[in-house]
């Protein structure tokens, strides 16, 4: 295979996928590509959101001949209820993840499996929440913070505490529109209750609750997930790593960690570094133990430990198809059930660790906070023992498919980076002002947050990568999380060399600050960091979030979590560009509400276009229009 330089193209990634599909054929395994064929064409009514099976009088489908369900619900009611249920699903997933991390922090102790790593962040949070710190034991403070965080899920009165981090203007908008979220669980339950048979049939009310439930995710559950994860495992700082399936190593014991909650993956990373484990691996003929991440787990461990990222959502099967994965250990969310049967075609051990994600054909080892360290060691040992079972005839590692990446630009990481270029200007220190000056002067035209998954409805990774490249060319900085981040890293867009793809202005900024033009901000829950980033920029600039030359984009989204995210991003005042149509197109009223109606409520909405070239053009036009509106 020919050597790839600093960048990997989508065509090269696809070449590798074709080779790996040959591996699948050889072992008679199906893959998402073959299943997409079986599922196409999709049911039009489901795809446009106008099939209702909320009660057993149905399912009811809306057609020109039957414009109402048996109860009388019309297309707007049905599409609106389905949409809100997606938001509730997404909010519950992110928020339950945040809750698990809060429990992990509650279990932390000086001599336990989990410890406090970022003491400053803990102290700052304690001060923000009015928790006494003077003369108290660190872990007593940690437990009080975790407990207060847990109460945010079910408190009977008041709004979420983190809303106070938003700009004054946003807080007023949320109160004015009646969408300021109460306890996290309340907003999920209300969404489910509103959509129960015989309740809300008014699309506008369903859209309002979607915004509110979304906010409960972004400014509640997700933000708690991010905050507590940083306290436990460290706030990310710029760190070097690599990305792509070529990170798997034929000579080593390969363990893939996949999912979202870092409580399991962090322990595996630590266990794989134990000297006795390394010696054991060597005794079995391996050069060492190679942990690689997939999906958001990859983001979590890459930005804190430099662990390499094997790939994103639609590469999970490809990873197993390389034939060199001794174990794939998963926790929650975005895990294909196909990994069970597929791993059986190879020597790979597929291990589930959470009661939330039980999957057939997996070995289930339920992870607990008390036994995490020992369990992680047991899993590493199991992977090492499996090394000798590898079948050399089934091995194909695309060694060239690997790029350098600098990851871990948390808000703190961004501020520290900006401080390195403002040494002599005291008034600019520890602010976003240097970034604002670049945008104000036009050296940077603006910024786009590109997030989200892969979706076979569009060419996987193509939209992420090509949209990013076009933005860079136009001097627009990109921040990214989730599987979009891994698409960028695999393509080489998170390497410092990527400044060569930028317009003159962005290239100058990258050189001066020594940053890649695509900044990695973490996993899906870390989109909460992006909310704090835009809030910080708006405060330092003295304008509203809606006025910033900043937009959001999810070009290949697929999950309910993405719908929840899109709702809180819009509610935070950021226009959101979608490359996959939300499943509401069967109702003109719903389409109008999510693209325009929300603009009257919160000052932002969706722009939907399934053609990535048109989508990026619309984004650039949108950013230029925002610049013109504030006279820059
Ligand atoms: Fe049909 Fe109404 Fe029941 Fe939905 S809630 S399945 S539209 S009867
Ligand atoms: S992992 S939600 S496929 S981004 Fe967060 Fe990737 Fe989407 Fe899952």
Coordinates of C-alpha atoms in Angstrom, one line a residue, residues 87-102 121 125 129 149 152-153 160 162-163 165 181 183-185 188 212-231 260 262 296 300 303-304 333 481 521-532 559-566 568-569 572:
X87 CA -35.2 14.4 22.4
X88 CA -36.3 12.6 25.6
X89 CA -34.3 9.5 24.5
X90 CA -31.2 11.6 23.8
X91 CA -31.5 13.7 27.0
X92 CA -31.9 10.6 29.1
X93 CA -28.9 8.9 27.6
X94 CA -26.5 11.8 28.1
X95 CA -27.9 12.6 31.4
X96 CA -27.8 9.1 32.8
X97 CA -24.2 9.0 31.7
X98 CA -23.7 12.2 33.7
X99 CA -25.5 10.7 36.6
X100 CA -23.2 7.6 36.5
X101 CA -20.2 9.8 36.6
X102 CA -21.7 11.7 39.6
X121 CA -12.0 22.3 39.2
X125 CA -17.5 24.0 41.4
X129 CA -22.5 25.8 44.3
X149 CA -25.2 17.2 41.3
X152 CA -30.2 18.2 40.1
X153 CA -31.8 15.1 38.5
X160 CA -31.0 23.7 36.9
X162 CA -25.8 25.4 35.6
X163 CA -28.2 27.8 33.8
X165 CA -23.5 30.1 33.8
X181 CA -35.3 23.4 32.5
X183 CA -34.7 18.9 37.3
X184 CA -33.2 16.7 34.5
X185 CA -35.5 13.7 35.1
X188 CA -37.5 13.7 30.4
X212 CA -36.6 22.5 27.3
X213 CA -35.6 18.8 27.4
X214 CA -32.6 19.6 25.2
X215 CA -31.5 22.3 27.6
X216 CA -31.8 19.8 30.5
X217 CA -29.3 17.7 28.6
X218 CA -26.8 20.4 27.5
X219 CA -26.9 22.6 30.6
X220 CA -27.7 19.7 32.9
X221 CA -26.8 16.1 32.4
X222 CA -24.1 16.6 29.8
X223 CA -22.5 19.5 31.6
X224 CA -22.4 17.4 34.8
X225 CA -20.9 14.5 32.9
X226 CA -18.1 16.8 31.6
X227 CA -17.5 18.6 34.9
X228 CA -17.3 15.5 37.0
X229 CA -15.3 13.6 34.5
X230 CA -12.7 16.4 34.5
X231 CA -12.6 16.4 38.3
X260 CA -19.0 6.7 26.4
X262 CA -14.9 6.8 31.0
X296 CA -16.7 8.8 22.2
X300 CA -12.2 10.6 26.4
X303 CA -7.4 13.8 25.3
X304 CA -6.4 12.6 28.8
X333 CA -24.3 3.9 23.7
X481 CA -16.5 16.6 19.2
X521 CA -13.1 19.5 22.3
X522 CA -14.0 15.9 23.4
X523 CA -16.9 13.5 23.4
X524 CA -20.6 14.1 22.8
X525 CA -21.3 15.2 26.4
X526 CA -18.5 17.7 25.9
X527 CA -20.7 19.7 23.5
X528 CA -21.5 21.3 26.9
X529 CA -17.9 22.7 26.7
X530 CA -18.9 24.4 23.4
X531 CA -21.8 26.0 25.2
X532 CA -19.5 27.4 27.8
X559 CA -28.8 9.3 17.2
X560 CA -31.5 10.6 19.5
X561 CA -28.7 12.2 21.5
X562 CA -28.0 14.3 18.4
X563 CA -31.6 15.6 18.3
X564 CA -31.4 16.5 21.9
X565 CA -28.0 18.3 21.3
X566 CA -29.4 20.1 18.3
X568 CA -30.0 22.8 23.2
X569 CA -27.6 24.3 20.7
X572 CA -28.5 28.5 23.3

